Coordinates of N, CA, C and O in Angstrom, one line a residue:
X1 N 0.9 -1.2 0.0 CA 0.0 0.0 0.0 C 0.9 1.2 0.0 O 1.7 1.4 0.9
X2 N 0.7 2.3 -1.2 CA 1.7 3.6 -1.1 C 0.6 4.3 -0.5 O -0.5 3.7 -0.4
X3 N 0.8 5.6 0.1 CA 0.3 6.6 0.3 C 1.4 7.8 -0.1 O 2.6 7.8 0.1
X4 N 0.5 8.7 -0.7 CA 0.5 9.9 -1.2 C 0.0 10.9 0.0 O -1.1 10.6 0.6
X5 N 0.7 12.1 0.2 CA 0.4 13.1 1.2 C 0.8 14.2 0.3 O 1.6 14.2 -0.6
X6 N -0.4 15.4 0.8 CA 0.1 16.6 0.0 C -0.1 17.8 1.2 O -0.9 17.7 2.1
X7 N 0.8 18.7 1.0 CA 1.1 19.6 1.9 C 0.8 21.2 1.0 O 1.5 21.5 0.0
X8 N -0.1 21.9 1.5 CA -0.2 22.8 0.8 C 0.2 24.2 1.6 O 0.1 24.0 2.8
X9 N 0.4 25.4 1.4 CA 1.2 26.2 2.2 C 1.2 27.7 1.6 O 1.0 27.7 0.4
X10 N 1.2 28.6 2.1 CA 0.7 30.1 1.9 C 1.2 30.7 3.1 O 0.6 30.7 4.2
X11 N 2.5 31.4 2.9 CA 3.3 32.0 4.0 C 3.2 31.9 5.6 O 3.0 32.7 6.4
X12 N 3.7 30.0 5.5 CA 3.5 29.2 6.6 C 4.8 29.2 7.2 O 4.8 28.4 8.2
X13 N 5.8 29.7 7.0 CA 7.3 29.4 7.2 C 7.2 29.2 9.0 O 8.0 28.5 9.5
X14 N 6.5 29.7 9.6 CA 7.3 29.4 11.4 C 6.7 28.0 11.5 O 7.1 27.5 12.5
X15 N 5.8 27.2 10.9 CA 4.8 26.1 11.0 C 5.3 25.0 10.1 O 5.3 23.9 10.6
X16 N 5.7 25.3 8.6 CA 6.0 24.4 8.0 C 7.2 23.3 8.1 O 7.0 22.2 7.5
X17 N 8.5 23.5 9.0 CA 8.7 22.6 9.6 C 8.7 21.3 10.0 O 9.3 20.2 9.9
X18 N 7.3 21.9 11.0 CA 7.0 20.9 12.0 C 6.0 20.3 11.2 O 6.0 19.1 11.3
X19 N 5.1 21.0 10.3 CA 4.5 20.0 9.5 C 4.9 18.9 8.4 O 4.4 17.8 8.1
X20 N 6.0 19.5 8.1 CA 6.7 18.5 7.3 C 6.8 17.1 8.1 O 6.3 16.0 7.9
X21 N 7.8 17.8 9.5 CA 8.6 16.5 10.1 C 7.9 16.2 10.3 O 8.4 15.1 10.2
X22 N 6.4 15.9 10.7 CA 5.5 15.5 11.5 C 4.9 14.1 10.3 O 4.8 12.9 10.5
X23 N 4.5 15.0 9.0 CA 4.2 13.2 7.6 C 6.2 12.5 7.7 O 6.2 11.3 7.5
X24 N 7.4 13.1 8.0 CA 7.6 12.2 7.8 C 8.5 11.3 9.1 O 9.6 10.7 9.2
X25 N 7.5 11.5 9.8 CA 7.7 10.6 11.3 C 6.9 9.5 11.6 O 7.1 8.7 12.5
X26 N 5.8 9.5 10.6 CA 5.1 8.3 10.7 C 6.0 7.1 10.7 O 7.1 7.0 10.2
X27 N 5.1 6.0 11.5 CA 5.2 4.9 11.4 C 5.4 4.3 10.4 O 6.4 3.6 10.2
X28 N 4.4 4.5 9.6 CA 4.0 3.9 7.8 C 4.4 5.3 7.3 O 3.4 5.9 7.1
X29 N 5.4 6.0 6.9 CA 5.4 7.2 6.0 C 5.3 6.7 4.8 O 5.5 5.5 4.5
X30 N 4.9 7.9 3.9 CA 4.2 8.1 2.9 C 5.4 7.6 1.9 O 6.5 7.4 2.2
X31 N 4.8 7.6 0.5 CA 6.0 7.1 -0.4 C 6.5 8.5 -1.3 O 7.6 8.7 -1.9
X32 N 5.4 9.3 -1.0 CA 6.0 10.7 -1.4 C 5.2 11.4 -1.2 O 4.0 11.2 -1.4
X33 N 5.6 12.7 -0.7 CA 4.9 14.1 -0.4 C 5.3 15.1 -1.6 O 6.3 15.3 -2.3
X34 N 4.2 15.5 -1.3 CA 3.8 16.5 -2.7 C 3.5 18.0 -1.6 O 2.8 18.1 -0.6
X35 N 4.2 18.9 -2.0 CA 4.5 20.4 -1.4 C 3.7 21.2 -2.1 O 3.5 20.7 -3.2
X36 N 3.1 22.3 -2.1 CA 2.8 23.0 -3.0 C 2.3 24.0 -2.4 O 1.2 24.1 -1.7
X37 N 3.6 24.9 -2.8 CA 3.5 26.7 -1.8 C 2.9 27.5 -3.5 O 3.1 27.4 -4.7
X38 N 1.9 28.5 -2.1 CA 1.1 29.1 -3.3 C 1.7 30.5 -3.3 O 1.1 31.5 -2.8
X39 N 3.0 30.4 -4.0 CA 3.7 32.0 -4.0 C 4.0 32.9 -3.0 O 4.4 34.1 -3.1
X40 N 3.7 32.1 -1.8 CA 4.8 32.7 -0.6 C 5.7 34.1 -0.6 O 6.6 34.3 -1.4
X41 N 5.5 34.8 0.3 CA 6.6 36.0 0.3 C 7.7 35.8 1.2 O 8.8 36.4 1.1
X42 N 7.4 35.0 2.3 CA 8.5 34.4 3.0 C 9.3 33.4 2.6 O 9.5 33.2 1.4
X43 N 9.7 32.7 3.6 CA 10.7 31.7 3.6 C 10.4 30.4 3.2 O 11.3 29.5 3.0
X44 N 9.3 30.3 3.0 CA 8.6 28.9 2.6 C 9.2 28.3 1.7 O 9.5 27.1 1.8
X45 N 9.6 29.1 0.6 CA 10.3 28.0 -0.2 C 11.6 27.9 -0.1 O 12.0 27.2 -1.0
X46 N 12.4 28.2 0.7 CA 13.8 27.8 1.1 C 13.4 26.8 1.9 O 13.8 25.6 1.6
X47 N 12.7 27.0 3.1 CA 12.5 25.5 3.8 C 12.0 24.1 2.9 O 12.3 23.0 3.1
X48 N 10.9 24.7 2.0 CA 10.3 23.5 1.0 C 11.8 23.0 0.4 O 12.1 21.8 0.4
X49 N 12.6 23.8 -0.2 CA 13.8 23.4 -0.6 C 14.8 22.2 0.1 O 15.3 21.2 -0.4
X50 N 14.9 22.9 1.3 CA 16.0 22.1 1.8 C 15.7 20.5 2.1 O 16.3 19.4 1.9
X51 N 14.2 20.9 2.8 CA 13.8 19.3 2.6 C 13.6 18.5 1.5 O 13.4 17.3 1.7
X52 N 13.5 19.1 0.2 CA 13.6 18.4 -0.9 C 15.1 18.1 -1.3 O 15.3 17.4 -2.3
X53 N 16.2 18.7 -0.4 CA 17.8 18.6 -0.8 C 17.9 17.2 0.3 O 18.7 16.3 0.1
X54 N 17.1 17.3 1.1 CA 17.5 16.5 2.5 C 16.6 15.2 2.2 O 16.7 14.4 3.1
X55 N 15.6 14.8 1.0 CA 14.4 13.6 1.2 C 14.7 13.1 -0.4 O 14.6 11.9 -0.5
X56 N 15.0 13.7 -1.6 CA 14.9 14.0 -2.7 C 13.9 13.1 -3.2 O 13.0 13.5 -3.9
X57 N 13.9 11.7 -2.9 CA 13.2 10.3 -3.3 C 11.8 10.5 -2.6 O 11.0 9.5 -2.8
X58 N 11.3 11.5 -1.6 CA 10.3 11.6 -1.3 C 8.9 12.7 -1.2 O 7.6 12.5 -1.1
X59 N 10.1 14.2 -1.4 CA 9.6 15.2 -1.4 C 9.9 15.8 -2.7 O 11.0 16.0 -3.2
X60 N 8.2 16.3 -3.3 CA 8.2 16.5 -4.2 C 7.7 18.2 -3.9 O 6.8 18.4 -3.1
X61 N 8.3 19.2 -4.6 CA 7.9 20.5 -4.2 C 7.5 21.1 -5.3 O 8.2 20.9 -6.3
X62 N 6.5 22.0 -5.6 CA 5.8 22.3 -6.4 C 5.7 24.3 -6.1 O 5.4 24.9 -5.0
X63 N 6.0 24.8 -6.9 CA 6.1 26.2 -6.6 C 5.1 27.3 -7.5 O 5.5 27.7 -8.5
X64 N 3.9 27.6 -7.2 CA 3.0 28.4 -7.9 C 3.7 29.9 -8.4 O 4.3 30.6 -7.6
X65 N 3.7 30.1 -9.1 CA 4.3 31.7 -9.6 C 3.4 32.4 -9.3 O 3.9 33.3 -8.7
X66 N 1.7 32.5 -9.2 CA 0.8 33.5 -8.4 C 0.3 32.6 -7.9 O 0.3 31.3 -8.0
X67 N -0.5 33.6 -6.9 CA -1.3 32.9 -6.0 C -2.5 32.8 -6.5 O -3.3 33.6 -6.9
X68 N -2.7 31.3 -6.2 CA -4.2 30.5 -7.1 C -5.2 30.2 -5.6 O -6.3 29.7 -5.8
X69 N -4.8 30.5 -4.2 CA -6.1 30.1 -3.2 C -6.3 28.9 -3.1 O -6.1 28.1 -4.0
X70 N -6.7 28.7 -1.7 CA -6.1 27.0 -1.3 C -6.7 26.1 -2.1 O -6.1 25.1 -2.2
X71 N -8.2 26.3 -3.0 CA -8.3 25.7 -3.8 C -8.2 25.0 -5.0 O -8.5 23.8 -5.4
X72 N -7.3 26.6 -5.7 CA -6.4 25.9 -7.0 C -5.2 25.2 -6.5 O -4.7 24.2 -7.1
X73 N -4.8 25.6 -5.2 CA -3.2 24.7 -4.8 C -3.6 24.0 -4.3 O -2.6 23.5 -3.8
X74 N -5.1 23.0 -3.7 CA -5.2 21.9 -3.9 C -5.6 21.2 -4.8 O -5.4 19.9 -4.6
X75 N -6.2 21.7 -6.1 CA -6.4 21.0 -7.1 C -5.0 20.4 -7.5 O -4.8 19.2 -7.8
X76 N -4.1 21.5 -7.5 CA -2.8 21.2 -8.2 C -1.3 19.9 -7.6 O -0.4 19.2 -8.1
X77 N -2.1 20.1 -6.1 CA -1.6 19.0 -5.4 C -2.1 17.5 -5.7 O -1.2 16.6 -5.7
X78 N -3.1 17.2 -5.9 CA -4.3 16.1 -5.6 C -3.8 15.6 -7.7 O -3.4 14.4 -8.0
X79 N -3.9 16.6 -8.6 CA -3.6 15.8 -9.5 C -1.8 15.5 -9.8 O -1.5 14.8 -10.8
X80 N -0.7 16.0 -9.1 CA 0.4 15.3 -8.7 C 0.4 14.0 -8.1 O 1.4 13.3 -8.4
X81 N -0.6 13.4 -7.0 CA 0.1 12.3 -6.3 C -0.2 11.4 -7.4 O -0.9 11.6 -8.4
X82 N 0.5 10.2 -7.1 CA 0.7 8.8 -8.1 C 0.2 7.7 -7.2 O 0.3 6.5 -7.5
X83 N -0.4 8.1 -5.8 CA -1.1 6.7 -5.6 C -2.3 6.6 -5.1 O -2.8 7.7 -4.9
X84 N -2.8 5.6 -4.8 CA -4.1 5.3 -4.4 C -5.1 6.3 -3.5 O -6.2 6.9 -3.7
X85 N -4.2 6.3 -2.4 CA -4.5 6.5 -1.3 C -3.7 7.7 -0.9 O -2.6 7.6 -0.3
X86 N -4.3 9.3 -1.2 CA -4.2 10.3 -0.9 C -5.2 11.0 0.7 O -6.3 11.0 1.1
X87 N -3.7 11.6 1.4 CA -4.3 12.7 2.5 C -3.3 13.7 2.6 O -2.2 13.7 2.1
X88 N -3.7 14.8 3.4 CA -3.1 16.2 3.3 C -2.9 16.6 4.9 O -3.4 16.0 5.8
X89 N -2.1 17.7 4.8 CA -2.0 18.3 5.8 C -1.3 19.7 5.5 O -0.3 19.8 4.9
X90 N -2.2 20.9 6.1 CA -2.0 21.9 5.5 C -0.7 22.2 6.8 O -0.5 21.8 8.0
X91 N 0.3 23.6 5.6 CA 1.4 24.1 6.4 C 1.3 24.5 7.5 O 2.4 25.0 7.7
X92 N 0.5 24.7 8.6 CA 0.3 25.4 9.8 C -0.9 24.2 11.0 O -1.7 24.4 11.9
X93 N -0.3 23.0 10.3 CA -1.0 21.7 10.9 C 0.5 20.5 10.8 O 1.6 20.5 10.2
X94 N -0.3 19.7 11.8 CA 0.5 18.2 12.0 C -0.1 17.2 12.4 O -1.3 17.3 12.9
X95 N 0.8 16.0 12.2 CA -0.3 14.9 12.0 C 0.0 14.0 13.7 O -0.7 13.0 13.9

């Protein structure tokens, strides 16, 4: 069984973090996370970065050029994952 997680984010940088570490501290972690910051003025995408420097085989980061509203950056997350069994957790949450 893969699971797919998607993480969506809108100038979450003091949160995103811990939301990260938190999908990938599971028990059963996911086979890949799907990021997807919706044009951020902060730091967000340096942190989305580094953990994609630090996971590369798991984190997948996705960078909106404007902001599309958690709706389009979840649409845009949800048709990225590749498996069955999709759940989320937004940047300013943990699991």
């Amino acid at each position: 069984m893969s699971i797919s997680v998607y993480i969506t984010s809108y100038n979450k940088e003091k949160f995103l973090t811990q939301a990260i570490e938190s999908v990938l501290g599971q028990t059963f972690p996911p086979s890949e996370i799907i990021i997807v910051d919706d044009a951020s003025s902060d730091n967000s995408r340096e942190i989305i970065s580094g953990f994609k420097s630090r996971y590369p085989n798991i984190i997948k980061p996705i960078f909106n050029e404007k902001n599309l509203g958690i709706s389009g950056t979840r649409n845009i997350a949800i048709s990225n994952c590749n498996n069955e069994i999709i759940t989320f957790v937004d940047g300013d949450d943990y699991y």
